Structure formats: structure tokens, C-alpha cells
PDB file of C-alpha atoms in Angstrom:
ATOM      1  CA  MET A 265      -0.039  -0.571   0.295  1.00 95.00           C
ATOM      2  CA  PRO A 266       1.005   3.531  -0.339  1.00 98.00           C
ATOM      3  CA  ILE A 267       3.629   5.469   1.721  1.00 98.00           C
ATOM      4  CA  LEU A 268       2.399   9.270   2.798  1.00 98.00           C
ATOM      5  CA  VAL A 269       6.101  11.008   2.305  1.00 98.00           C
ATOM      6  CA  CYS A 270       5.405  14.896   4.337  1.00 98.00           C
ATOM      7  CA  GLY A 271       8.501  17.010   4.264  1.00 98.00           C
ATOM      8  CA  SER A 272      10.352  18.486   1.629  1.00 96.00           C
ATOM      9  CA  LEU A 273      12.218  18.308  -1.607  1.00 97.00           C
ATOM     10  CA  ALA A 274      14.958  20.532  -2.196  1.00 96.00           C
ATOM     11  CA  PHE A 275      18.315  21.379  -4.257  1.00 95.00           C
ATOM     12  CA  ASP A 276      21.550  20.442  -1.801  1.00 88.00           C
ATOM     13  CA  THR A 277      24.434  21.804  -3.297  1.00 90.00           C
ATOM     14  CA  ILE A 278      27.838  19.743  -1.509  1.00 85.00           C
ATOM     15  CA  MET A 279      30.890  21.571  -0.724  1.00 90.00           C
ATOM     16  CA  THR A 280      33.735  19.408   0.462  1.00 89.00           C
ATOM     17  CA  PHE A 281      36.911  20.788   2.874  1.00 94.00           C
ATOM     18  CA  GLU A 282      39.647  18.745   2.941  1.00 93.00           C
ATOM     19  CA  GLY A 283      40.627  20.446   6.255  1.00 94.00           C
ATOM     20  CA  ARG A 284      38.817  20.352   9.736  1.00 93.00           C
ATOM     21  CA  PHE A 285      36.637  22.700  11.011  1.00 92.00           C
ATOM     22  CA  ALA A 286      38.147  22.977  14.396  1.00 87.00           C
ATOM     23  CA  GLU A 287      41.120  24.007  13.107  1.00 89.00           C
ATOM     24  CA  GLN A 288      39.796  26.711  11.474  1.00 86.00           C
ATOM     25  CA  ILE A 289      37.694  28.308  14.574  1.00 83.00           C
ATOM     26  CA  LEU A 290      39.235  30.315  16.926  1.00 78.00           C
ATOM     27  CA  PRO A 291      37.579  29.710  20.310  1.00 79.00           C
ATOM     28  CA  SER A 292      38.429  32.270  21.763  1.00 80.00           C
ATOM     29  CA  GLN A 293      37.503  34.447  18.318  1.00 76.00           C
ATOM     30  CA  LEU A 294      33.701  33.303  18.093  1.00 77.00           C
ATOM     31  CA  HIS A 295      32.381  36.637  19.040  1.00 82.00           C
ATOM     32  CA  ILE A 296      33.657  38.875  15.679  1.00 85.00           C
ATOM     33  CA  LEU A 297      33.854  35.272  14.163  1.00 83.00           C
ATOM     34  CA  ASN A 298      34.692  35.743  10.543  1.00 87.00           C
ATOM     35  CA  VAL A 299      35.879  32.782   7.921  1.00 88.00           C
ATOM     36  CA  SER A 300      36.103  31.486   4.614  1.00 90.00           C
ATOM     37  CA  PHE A 301      36.594  27.728   3.587  1.00 92.00           C
ATOM     38  CA  LEU A 302      38.153  26.520   0.464  1.00 94.00           C
ATOM     39  CA  VAL A 303      35.379  23.740  -1.694  1.00 93.00           C
ATOM     40  CA  PRO A 304      37.592  22.038  -4.196  1.00 94.00           C
ATOM     41  CA  GLY A 305      34.736  19.254  -4.520  1.00 88.00           C
ATOM     42  CA  LEU A 306      31.496  21.183  -5.495  1.00 91.00           C
ATOM     43  CA  ARG A 307      28.270  19.199  -6.443  1.00 89.00           C
ATOM     44  CA  ARG A 308      24.407  19.476  -7.203  1.00 91.00           C
ATOM     45  CA  GLU A 309      21.858  16.995  -6.439  1.00 93.00           C
ATOM     46  CA  TYR A 310      18.440  16.069  -5.950  1.00 96.00           C
ATOM     47  CA  GLY A 311      17.949  16.270  -1.692  1.00 94.00           C
ATOM     48  CA  GLY A 312      15.161  17.238   0.869  1.00 94.00           C
ATOM     49  CA  CYS A 313      13.481  14.825   3.356  1.00 96.00           C
ATOM     50  CA  ALA A 314      10.424  13.697   1.170  1.00 97.00           C
ATOM     51  CA  GLY A 315      13.003  13.257  -2.024  1.00 97.00           C
ATOM     52  CA  ASN A 316      15.406  11.503  -0.156  1.00 97.00           C
ATOM     53  CA  ILE A 317      12.655   9.040   1.488  1.00 98.00           C
ATOM     54  CA  ALA A 318      10.851   8.376  -0.786  1.00 98.00           C
ATOM     55  CA  TYR A 319      14.083   7.272  -3.263  1.00 98.00           C
ATOM     56  CA  GLY A 320      14.758   4.930  -0.501  1.00 98.00           C
ATOM     57  CA  LEU A 321      11.381   3.708  -0.684  1.00 98.00           C
ATOM     58  CA  ARG A 322      11.647   3.453  -4.149  1.00 98.00           C
ATOM     59  CA  GLN A 323      14.724   1.298  -3.820  1.00 97.00           C
ATOM     60  CA  LEU A 324      12.704  -1.378  -1.669  1.00 98.00           C
ATOM     61  CA  GLY A 325       9.769  -1.390  -4.479  1.00 97.00           C
ATOM     62  CA  ALA A 326       7.916   0.101  -2.249  1.00 98.00           C
ATOM     63  CA  GLN A 327       4.824   3.007  -3.184  1.00 98.00           C
ATOM     64  CA  ALA A 328       5.851   6.118  -2.589  1.00 98.00           C
ATOM     65  CA  VAL A 329       3.604   9.897  -2.300  1.00 98.00           C
ATOM     66  CA  PRO A 330       5.484  12.177  -1.095  1.00 98.00           C
ATOM     67  CA  LEU A 331       3.257  15.248   0.167  1.00 98.00           C
ATOM     68  CA  ALA A 332       5.530  18.567  -0.870  1.00 98.00           C
ATOM     69  CA  THR A 333       6.173  21.723  -2.792  1.00 98.00           C
ATOM     70  CA  LEU A 334       8.585  22.656  -5.400  1.00 98.00           C
ATOM     71  CA  GLY A 335       9.218  26.459  -6.656  1.00 97.00           C
ATOM     72  CA  ASN A 336       9.106  27.922 -10.209  1.00 95.00           C
ATOM     73  CA  ASP A 337      12.457  26.509 -10.992  1.00 95.00           C
ATOM     74  CA  GLY A 338      11.618  22.293  -9.716  1.00 95.00           C
ATOM     75  CA  GLY A 339      10.123  21.229 -13.066  1.00 96.00           C
ATOM     76  CA  GLU A 340      13.133  18.480 -13.460  1.00 95.00           C
ATOM     77  CA  TYR A 341      13.245  17.393 -10.369  1.00 97.00           C
ATOM     78  CA  LEU A 342       9.118  16.640 -10.857  1.00 97.00           C
ATOM     79  CA  ASP A 343      10.511  14.586 -13.867  1.00 97.00           C
ATOM     80  CA  ARG A 344      12.826  12.453 -11.779  1.00 97.00           C
ATOM     81  CA  LEU A 345      10.541  11.181  -9.351  1.00 98.00           C
ATOM     82  CA  ARG A 346       8.470  10.627 -12.139  1.00 98.00           C
ATOM     83  CA  ALA A 347      11.011   8.397 -13.705  1.00 97.00           C
ATOM     84  CA  LEU A 348      11.858   6.525 -10.198  1.00 97.00           C
ATOM     85  CA  GLY A 349       8.305   6.227 -10.211  1.00 98.00           C
ATOM     86  CA  VAL A 350       6.990   7.341  -7.687  1.00 98.00           C
ATOM     87  CA  ASP A 351       3.591   9.041  -7.466  1.00 98.00           C
ATOM     88  CA  VAL A 352       3.742  13.022  -7.772  1.00 98.00           C
ATOM     89  CA  SER A 353       0.582  13.615  -7.652  1.00 97.00           C
ATOM     90  CA  HIS A 354       0.546  15.248  -4.775  1.00 98.00           C
ATOM     91  CA  VAL A 355       3.541  17.634  -5.237  1.00 98.00           C
ATOM     92  CA  SER A 356       2.684  21.106  -5.302  1.00 97.00           C
ATOM     93  CA  SER A 357       4.619  23.924  -7.475  1.00 95.00           C
ATOM     94  CA  VAL A 358       4.719  27.935  -6.108  1.00 92.00           C
ATOM     95  CA  GLY A 359       5.167  29.736  -9.271  1.00 87.00           C
ATOM     96  CA  GLU A 360       6.659  33.161  -7.137  1.00 90.00           C
ATOM     97  CA  SER A 361       9.188  31.189  -5.163  1.00 95.00           C
ATOM     98  CA  TYR A 362      12.584  28.825  -5.582  1.00 96.00           C
ATOM     99  CA  THR A 363      12.952  25.456  -4.511  1.00 97.00           C
ATOM    100  CA  ALA A 364      14.233  24.903  -1.049  1.00 97.00           C
ATOM    101  CA  GLN A 365      17.820  24.876  -1.152  1.00 93.00           C
ATOM    102  CA  ALA A 366      20.757  22.960   1.297  1.00 86.00           C
ATOM    103  CA  MET A 367      24.248  24.111   0.860  1.00 89.00           C
ATOM    104  CA  ILE A 368      25.484  21.167   2.681  1.00 86.00           C
ATOM    105  CA  MET A 369      29.957  21.727   3.532  1.00 91.00           C
ATOM    106  CA  THR A 370      31.199  18.635   4.945  1.00 86.00           C
ATOM    107  CA  ASP A 371      34.885  18.302   6.168  1.00 90.00           C
ATOM    108  CA  ARG A 372      37.587  15.300   6.518  1.00 89.00           C
ATOM    109  CA  ASP A 373      35.944  14.302   9.310  1.00 88.00           C
ATOM    110  CA  ASN A 374      32.182  14.481   8.267  1.00 78.00           C
ATOM    111  CA  ASN A 375      31.074  16.766  10.199  1.00 86.00           C
ATOM    112  CA  GLN A 376      28.866  19.341   8.293  1.00 84.00           C
ATOM    113  CA  ILE A 377      27.763  22.988   8.100  1.00 89.00           C
ATOM    114  CA  THR A 378      24.588  23.349   6.570  1.00 86.00           C
ATOM    115  CA  ALA A 379      22.534  27.062   5.572  1.00 88.00           C
ATOM    116  CA  PHE A 380      19.205  26.460   4.231  1.00 86.00           C
ATOM    117  CA  HIS A 381      16.796  28.685   2.149  1.00 93.00           C
ATOM    118  CA  PRO A 382      13.039  27.305   3.141  1.00 94.00           C
ATOM    119  CA  GLY A 383      12.071  28.784   0.290  1.00 96.00           C
ATOM    120  CA  ALA A 384       8.563  26.617  -1.326  1.00 97.00           C
ATOM    121  CA  MET A 385       8.821  25.346   1.841  1.00 97.00           C
ATOM    122  CA  SER A 386       7.501  27.624   2.708  1.00 96.00           C
ATOM    123  CA  MET A 387       3.800  27.299   1.546  1.00 97.00           C
ATOM    124  CA  ALA A 388       4.102  23.208   2.312  1.00 98.00           C
ATOM    125  CA  HIS A 389       1.039  24.144   5.063  1.00 97.00           C
ATOM    126  CA  ASP A 390      -1.000  25.174   1.742  1.00 97.00           C
ATOM    127  CA  ASN A 391      -1.067  21.486   0.256  1.00 98.00           C
ATOM    128  CA  PRO A 392      -3.391  19.384   2.400  1.00 98.00           C
ATOM    129  CA  VAL A 393      -3.166  16.177   3.656  1.00 98.00           C
ATOM    130  CA  PRO A 394      -4.966  14.006   0.498  1.00 97.00           C
ATOM    131  CA  PRO A 395      -8.603  12.548   1.260  1.00 95.00           C
ATOM    132  CA  ARG A 396      -7.522   8.898  -0.282  1.00 92.00           C
ATOM    133  CA  GLY A 397      -8.073   5.815   2.150  1.00 94.00           C
ATOM    134  CA  ASP A 398      -5.428   3.937   0.550  1.00 97.00           C
ATOM    135  CA  ILE A 399      -2.477   5.442   2.772  1.00 97.00           C
ATOM    136  CA  ALA A 400      -1.069   2.180   4.563  1.00 96.00           C
ATOM    137  CA  VAL A 401       1.404   4.553   6.961  1.00 98.00           C
ATOM    138  CA  ALA A 402       2.932   8.309   6.631  1.00 98.00           C
ATOM    139  CA  ILE A 403       5.499  10.831   7.705  1.00 98.00           C
ATOM    140  CA  ILE A 404       6.087  13.720   9.430  1.00 98.00           C
ATOM    141  CA  SER A 405       9.820  14.381   8.337  1.00 98.00           C
ATOM    142  CA  PRO A 406      11.136  17.903   8.371  1.00 96.00           C
ATOM    143  CA  ASP A 407       9.251  20.715   6.445  1.00 96.00           C
ATOM    144  CA  GLY A 408       8.074  23.898   7.269  1.00 96.00           C
ATOM    145  CA  ARG A 409       6.970  24.467  10.390  1.00 97.00           C
ATOM    146  CA  ASP A 410       2.984  25.294   9.818  1.00 98.00           C
ATOM    147  CA  ALA A 411       3.062  21.872   7.511  1.00 98.00           C
ATOM    148  CA  MET A 412       4.728  20.039  10.348  1.00 98.00           C
ATOM    149  CA  LEU A 413       2.028  20.995  12.681  1.00 98.00           C
ATOM    150  CA  THR A 414      -1.183  21.293  10.447  1.00 98.00           C
ATOM    151  CA  HIS A 415      -0.275  17.754   8.007  1.00 98.00           C
ATOM    152  CA  ALA A 416       0.188  16.036  11.940  1.00 98.00           C
ATOM    153  CA  ARG A 417      -3.022  17.033  13.127  1.00 98.00           C
ATOM    154  CA  GLN A 418      -4.447  16.293   9.559  1.00 98.00           C
ATOM    155  CA  LEU A 419      -3.092  12.573   9.305  1.00 98.00           C
ATOM    156  CA  HIS A 420      -4.493  11.630  12.767  1.00 98.00           C
ATOM    157  CA  ASP A 421      -8.042  12.959  12.008  1.00 98.00           C
ATOM    158  CA  ALA A 422      -8.103  10.822   9.095  1.00 98.00           C
ATOM    159  CA  GLY A 423      -6.695   8.290  11.202  1.00 98.00           C
ATOM    160  CA  VAL A 424      -3.566   7.471   9.321  1.00 98.00           C
ATOM    161  CA  PRO A 425      -0.406   5.672  11.640  1.00 98.00           C
ATOM    162  CA  PHE A 426       2.480   8.493  11.062  1.00 98.00           C
ATOM    163  CA  VAL A 427       6.233   8.627  12.735  1.00 98.00           C
ATOM    164  CA  PHE A 428       7.213  11.908  14.207  1.00 98.00           C
ATOM    165  CA  ASP A 429      10.729  12.351  13.092  1.00 98.00           C
ATOM    166  CA  PRO A 430      11.509  16.016  13.165  1.00 98.00           C
ATOM    167  CA  GLY A 431      15.107  16.113  12.604  1.00 96.00           C
ATOM    168  CA  GLN A 432      16.687  19.315  12.143  1.00 90.00           C
ATOM    169  CA  GLY A 433      13.350  20.862  12.238  1.00 94.00           C
ATOM    170  CA  LEU A 434      12.901  19.931  15.788  1.00 97.00           C
ATOM    171  CA  PRO A 435      14.116  23.098  17.614  1.00 96.00           C
ATOM    172  CA  MET A 436      11.486  25.264  15.322  1.00 97.00           C
ATOM    173  CA  PHE A 437       9.078  23.756  18.043  1.00 98.00           C
ATOM    174  CA  ASN A 438       8.892  24.522  21.671  1.00 98.00           C
ATOM    175  CA  GLY A 439       7.496  21.924  24.645  1.00 98.00           C
ATOM    176  CA  GLU A 440       3.915  21.974  24.301  1.00 98.00           C
ATOM    177  CA  GLU A 441       3.935  21.778  20.501  1.00 98.00           C
ATOM    178  CA  LEU A 442       6.267  18.936  20.814  1.00 98.00           C
ATOM    179  CA  ARG A 443       3.863  17.296  23.799  1.00 98.00           C
ATOM    180  CA  GLN A 444       1.286  17.154  20.562  1.00 98.00           C
ATOM    181  CA  PHE A 445       3.335  15.485  17.765  1.00 98.00           C
ATOM    182  CA  ILE A 446       4.215  12.603  20.532  1.00 98.00           C
ATOM    183  CA  ALA A 447       0.330  12.670  21.771  1.00 98.00           C
ATOM    184  CA  LEU A 448      -0.892  12.357  17.589  1.00 98.00           C
ATOM    185  CA  ALA A 449       2.146  10.313  16.325  1.00 98.00           C
ATOM    186  CA  SER A 450       2.278   6.307  16.415  1.00 98.00           C
ATOM    187  CA  TRP A 451       5.959   6.360  16.523  1.00 98.00           C
ATOM    188  CA  VAL A 452       8.540   8.796  17.103  1.00 98.00           C
ATOM    189  CA  THR A 453      12.042   8.230  15.897  1.00 98.00           C
ATOM    190  CA  LEU A 454      15.175  10.763  16.612  1.00 98.00           C
ATOM    191  CA  ASN A 455      19.349  10.772  17.039  1.00 97.00           C
ATOM    192  CA  ASP A 456      20.393  11.007  19.990  1.00 97.00           C
ATOM    193  CA  TYR A 457      20.930  14.764  20.221  1.00 96.00           C
ATOM    194  CA  GLU A 458      18.232  15.433  18.622  1.00 97.00           C
ATOM    195  CA  ALA A 459      17.105  12.989  21.798  1.00 98.00           C
ATOM    196  CA  GLN A 460      17.858  14.625  24.405  1.00 98.00           C
ATOM    197  CA  MET A 461      16.791  18.136  22.944  1.00 98.00           C
ATOM    198  CA  LEU A 462      13.016  16.067  22.816  1.00 98.00           C
ATOM    199  CA  CYS A 463      13.496  15.674  26.404  1.00 98.00           C
ATOM    200  CA  ASP A 464      14.599  18.893  27.264  1.00 98.00           C
ATOM    201  CA  ARG A 465      11.890  20.438  25.377  1.00 98.00           C
ATOM    202  CA  THR A 466       9.166  18.331  27.210  1.00 98.00           C
ATOM    203  CA  GLY A 467      10.093  17.674  30.404  1.00 98.00           C
ATOM    204  CA  LEU A 468       9.777  14.162  29.581  1.00 98.00           C
ATOM    205  CA  THR A 469      11.608  11.538  29.219  1.00 97.00           C
ATOM    206  CA  LEU A 470      12.240   8.138  26.659  1.00 98.00           C
ATOM    207  CA  ASP A 471      11.159   5.886  28.591  1.00 97.00           C
ATOM    208  CA  SER A 472       7.646   8.715  28.746  1.00 97.00           C
ATOM    209  CA  ILE A 473       7.709   9.307  25.528  1.00 98.00           C
ATOM    210  CA  ALA A 474       7.600   5.401  24.587  1.00 98.00           C
ATOM    211  CA  ALA A 475       4.758   4.683  26.958  1.00 97.00           C
ATOM    212  CA  GLN A 476       2.925   7.203  25.309  1.00 97.00           C
ATOM    213  CA  VAL A 477       3.533   5.942  21.295  1.00 98.00           C
ATOM    214  CA  ARG A 478       3.455   1.944  19.330  1.00 97.00           C
ATOM    215  CA  GLY A 479       8.015   2.259  19.321  1.00 98.00           C
ATOM    216  CA  LEU A 480      10.431   5.277  19.891  1.00 98.00           C
ATOM    217  CA  ILE A 481      13.651   4.271  18.064  1.00 98.00           C
ATOM    218  CA  VAL A 482      17.221   6.953  18.863  1.00 98.00           C
ATOM    219  CA  THR A 483      19.936   6.672  16.459  1.00 98.00           C
ATOM    220  CA  LEU A 484      23.218   6.491  16.993  1.00 97.00           C
ATOM    221  CA  GLY A 485      25.221   6.854  14.528  1.00 92.00           C
ATOM    222  CA  ALA A 486      27.166   3.691  13.559  1.00 91.00           C
ATOM    223  CA  GLU A 487      26.840   2.315  17.012  1.00 95.00           C
ATOM    224  CA  GLY A 488      23.303   1.336  15.759  1.00 97.00           C
ATOM    225  CA  CYS A 489      20.066   2.258  17.200  1.00 98.00           C
ATOM    226  CA  ASP A 490      17.952   2.096  20.991  1.00 98.00           C
ATOM    227  CA  VAL A 491      14.384   0.731  20.001  1.00 98.00           C
ATOM    228  CA  TRP A 492      11.132   0.883  22.560  1.00 98.00           C
ATOM    229  CA  ASP A 493       8.657  -1.201  21.429  1.00 93.00           C
ATOM    230  CA  GLY A 494       6.095  -0.849  24.364  1.00 84.00           C
ATOM    231  CA  THR A 495       8.155   0.131  27.110  1.00 84.00           C
ATOM    232  CA  GLU A 496      11.255  -2.744  26.250  1.00 91.00           C
ATOM    233  CA  LYS A 497      13.926  -1.559  25.028  1.00 96.00           C
ATOM    234  CA  THR A 498      16.629  -3.316  22.718  1.00 97.00           C
ATOM    235  CA  ARG A 499      20.049  -2.184  21.422  1.00 97.00           C
ATOM    236  CA  ILE A 500      20.246  -2.222  17.768  1.00 98.00           C
ATOM    237  CA  ALA A 501      23.778  -2.934  16.532  1.00 97.00           C
ATOM    238  CA  GLY A 502      25.048  -0.658  13.569  1.00 96.00           C
ATOM    239  CA  VAL A 503      26.096  -2.100  10.250  1.00 96.00           C
ATOM    240  CA  ALA A 504      29.737  -1.172   8.929  1.00 94.00           C
ATOM    241  CA  ALA A 505      29.837   0.572   6.157  1.00 93.00           C
ATOM    242  CA  THR A 506      32.343  -0.513   3.017  1.00 93.00           C
ATOM    243  CA  SER A 507      33.249   2.961   2.823  1.00 93.00           C
ATOM    244  CA  ILE A 508      32.468   6.368   4.150  1.00 90.00           C
ATOM    245  CA  VAL A 509      31.981   8.996   1.754  1.00 87.00           C
ATOM    246  CA  ASP A 510      28.955  10.882   2.556  1.00 83.00           C
ATOM    247  CA  PRO A 511      26.927  11.357   5.720  1.00 86.00           C
ATOM    248  CA  THR A 512      24.192  13.260   3.542  1.00 83.00           C
ATOM    249  CA  GLY A 513      20.727  11.567   3.502  1.00 91.00           C
ATOM    250  CA  CYS A 514      22.106   8.561   4.975  1.00 95.00           C
ATOM    251  CA  GLY A 515      18.774   9.689   7.891  1.00 96.00           C
ATOM    252  CA  ASP A 516      16.446   9.431   4.772  1.00 97.00           C
ATOM    253  CA  ALA A 517      17.509   5.940   3.922  1.00 98.00           C
ATOM    254  CA  PHE A 518      17.188   4.699   7.853  1.00 98.00           C
ATOM    255  CA  ARG A 519      13.489   6.337   7.394  1.00 98.00           C
ATOM    256  CA  ALA A 520      12.705   4.242   4.323  1.00 98.00           C
ATOM    257  CA  ALA A 521      13.496   1.374   5.608  1.00 98.00           C
ATOM    258  CA  LEU A 522      11.168   1.972   8.875  1.00 98.00           C
ATOM    259  CA  LEU A 523       8.477   3.109   6.715  1.00 98.00           C
ATOM    260  CA  HIS A 524       8.795   0.462   4.441  1.00 98.00           C
ATOM    261  CA  GLY A 525       8.959  -2.302   7.257  1.00 98.00           C
ATOM    262  CA  LEU A 526       6.137  -0.927   9.431  1.00 98.00           C
ATOM    263  CA  GLU A 527       4.258  -0.634   5.735  1.00 98.00           C
ATOM    264  CA  GLN A 528       4.754  -4.843   5.863  1.00 98.00           C
ATOM    265  CA  GLY A 529       3.339  -5.038   9.338  1.00 97.00           C
ATOM    266  CA  TRP A 530       6.853  -6.079  10.628  1.00 98.00           C
ATOM    267  CA  PRO A 531       8.395  -5.640  14.080  1.00 97.00           C
ATOM    268  CA  LEU A 532      10.152  -2.602  15.111  1.00 97.00           C
ATOM    269  CA  GLN A 533      13.017  -4.079  15.738  1.00 97.00           C
ATOM    270  CA  ARG A 534      13.453  -5.389  12.308  1.00 98.00           C
ATOM    271  CA  CYS A 535      12.395  -2.308  10.622  1.00 98.00           C
ATOM    272  CA  ALA A 536      15.727  -0.559  12.728  1.00 98.00           C
ATOM    273  CA  GLU A 537      17.955  -3.764  11.374  1.00 98.00           C
ATOM    274  CA  LEU A 538      17.000  -2.488   7.578  1.00 98.00           C
ATOM    275  CA  GLY A 539      17.476   0.758   8.839  1.00 98.00           C
ATOM    276  CA  ASN A 540      20.966   0.497   9.234  1.00 98.00           C
ATOM    277  CA  ARG A 541      22.197  -1.376   6.525  1.00 97.00           C
ATOM    278  CA  MET A 542      20.375   0.729   4.602  1.00 97.00           C
ATOM    279  CA  GLY A 543      22.366   3.965   6.401  1.00 97.00           C
ATOM    280  CA  ALA A 544      25.464   2.240   5.957  1.00 96.00           C
ATOM    281  CA  THR A 545      25.030   1.039   1.914  1.00 97.00           C
ATOM    282  CA  LYS A 546      23.906   5.314   1.938  1.00 97.00           C
ATOM    283  CA  ILE A 547      26.740   6.411   3.794  1.00 95.00           C
ATOM    284  CA  ALA A 548      29.343   5.018   1.012  1.00 95.00           C
ATOM    285  CA  SER A 549      27.753   6.831  -2.197  1.00 93.00           C
ATOM    286  CA  ARG A 550      27.871  10.820  -2.397  1.00 85.00           C
ATOM    287  CA  GLY A 551      23.976  12.193  -2.306  1.00 85.00           C
ATOM    288  CA  GLY A 552      21.045  11.578  -0.793  1.00 92.00           C
ATOM    289  CA  GLN A 553      19.822   9.678  -4.108  1.00 95.00           C
ATOM    290  CA  ASN A 554      22.514   7.666  -5.823  1.00 94.00           C
ATOM    291  CA  TYR A 555      22.622   4.608  -3.862  1.00 96.00           C
ATOM    292  CA  THR A 556      21.183   1.045  -4.697  1.00 94.00           C
ATOM    293  CA  ILE A 557      20.705  -1.705  -2.581  1.00 87.00           C
TER     294      ILE A 557
END
């Protein structure tokens, strides 16, 4: 059955800095920070969470239905999604804006600095959850702030189970809003940094969050992830990558695997195992949409 992917579509400009950020920044001079990085490597990729997740779902043979917004420069992205076999019937276009743009710089230790222009994504709340009865599961991934709030409520009201995975969008919300997301969601997924921020802002513990949803996953990078299925916590071991080339889109590859497993009715631990394998596969390729499984 189709999987609804609420999130961003963006163009990623990815730059490679051959040094280390930490060696270029003087802690004593942060109040007058003025740095410049020479980036010999530069490329443009298709990105955004909805696009990357849809790509991963198609790699797994799943039906991906992104709910997202493009700008007046998004025609080539639409063509790409169609060529991948993605259902683009709920991708809208905003003529007066550019498609969202992410400028991502990665150093030799795979640390990243990102600048993001939201563009058409800021109007994503005007693109509602479609009234269709064939959606098996959905995800609220990073998107415009109003869109994430609106789509979560619409999915809940429509009876569609969904994953709340705020990612880099988490800082946009206060404690009350985050508690509301948890109350509406069926599953919550975060990385370890986001999990700490969620707990700090809501005043909840991970155990208490897990008690409110069907499942909670906290990813731990190469160490794997912790999975709460109800109140039972399990560590799912990480999968070693054949090479570490580019971390961009690893989280989205994990999200795609999770959604595929949930749609198939798998136990959450099995979903997470596939997510770890997908993430390890993705990190060996450049860009969020160039790996194959």
C-alpha cells in the first residue's frame, strides 16, 4: 500500500572541505567569527527529506507518495521523481518562489555545516493531506513549521498512523507543541542529539515518551540504534559501511527502511535492522539519492 511522505523537496549544493572545521575556528574569537573555507569539491544533488525518503522507498520496491512543495525551478525534480516511479500527484508548485535549497559543507571528519533557504517549502501547509483511503502509513519529516503542525493533525484526524521524525526541524517547536506531536503520532524517531533536545524541551524522559506511542527509535550513528517497543528497550547493532564517503541523507535512508517495514507489518526491531543496513549503504555513496541496494 502507498506510503505518504510529508517533508521537503530541495536541491542540495554539497561542498567538500579537505581540512577540519575545528582547526579553522578560534574559540577565543567566536564573538568576531569571520571564516572562509576553500572547497575544491562541489556538486548539485536532488535532496530534501521527502525526496530522499521517496528514493529509498523506491529502492525497496515500495509505493512512495510525497506530500511536498516545489518552486518555479522544480520542473526537473518532478521529472526525476516520475522517472523513479514516484506518485507526484500531491506535489504542488509555487510559482513565485524557488525550490528549497540546502548548501552543505562537509569536512574530512564528516562534520557538516549547512545553510538552508526554505523557499517554496514555507508554503507547504497550503498543500493538505489528501483524502484518500489507501495510505498505509505516513511520516512527518522536516518541512515548513506550519506544514508539520498542520499535517500531523490532519493525519491523526484521518486515522492514518504516522511516524514523527522532526530531525533538524525540532528546534522550531516549543515543549507544548512537541508534546502534542507525540500525542498524535504512532511512532517517534530521532538521533541521540535530537532525543536529548526533545527531552529537555518537553520535560519528558525517553521511557515516558515510549509509553505514549507504539514505538520509539533513537539512532546512534555507527553504534546502531535503541528501540523501545512499548516499554521494552533493545539495542540494535550498527552495520559497518564498506566505506565512509558522504553522510548526507543517511537519516532519510533509515526513515525509508523504517516506513517500508512498518507498511509490511514487521516488528520494530526488524525495521531498525533494515534501517541500519540502508544507512550503511547510503554513506558509501555521494548525495542522498545515488545509492543502490
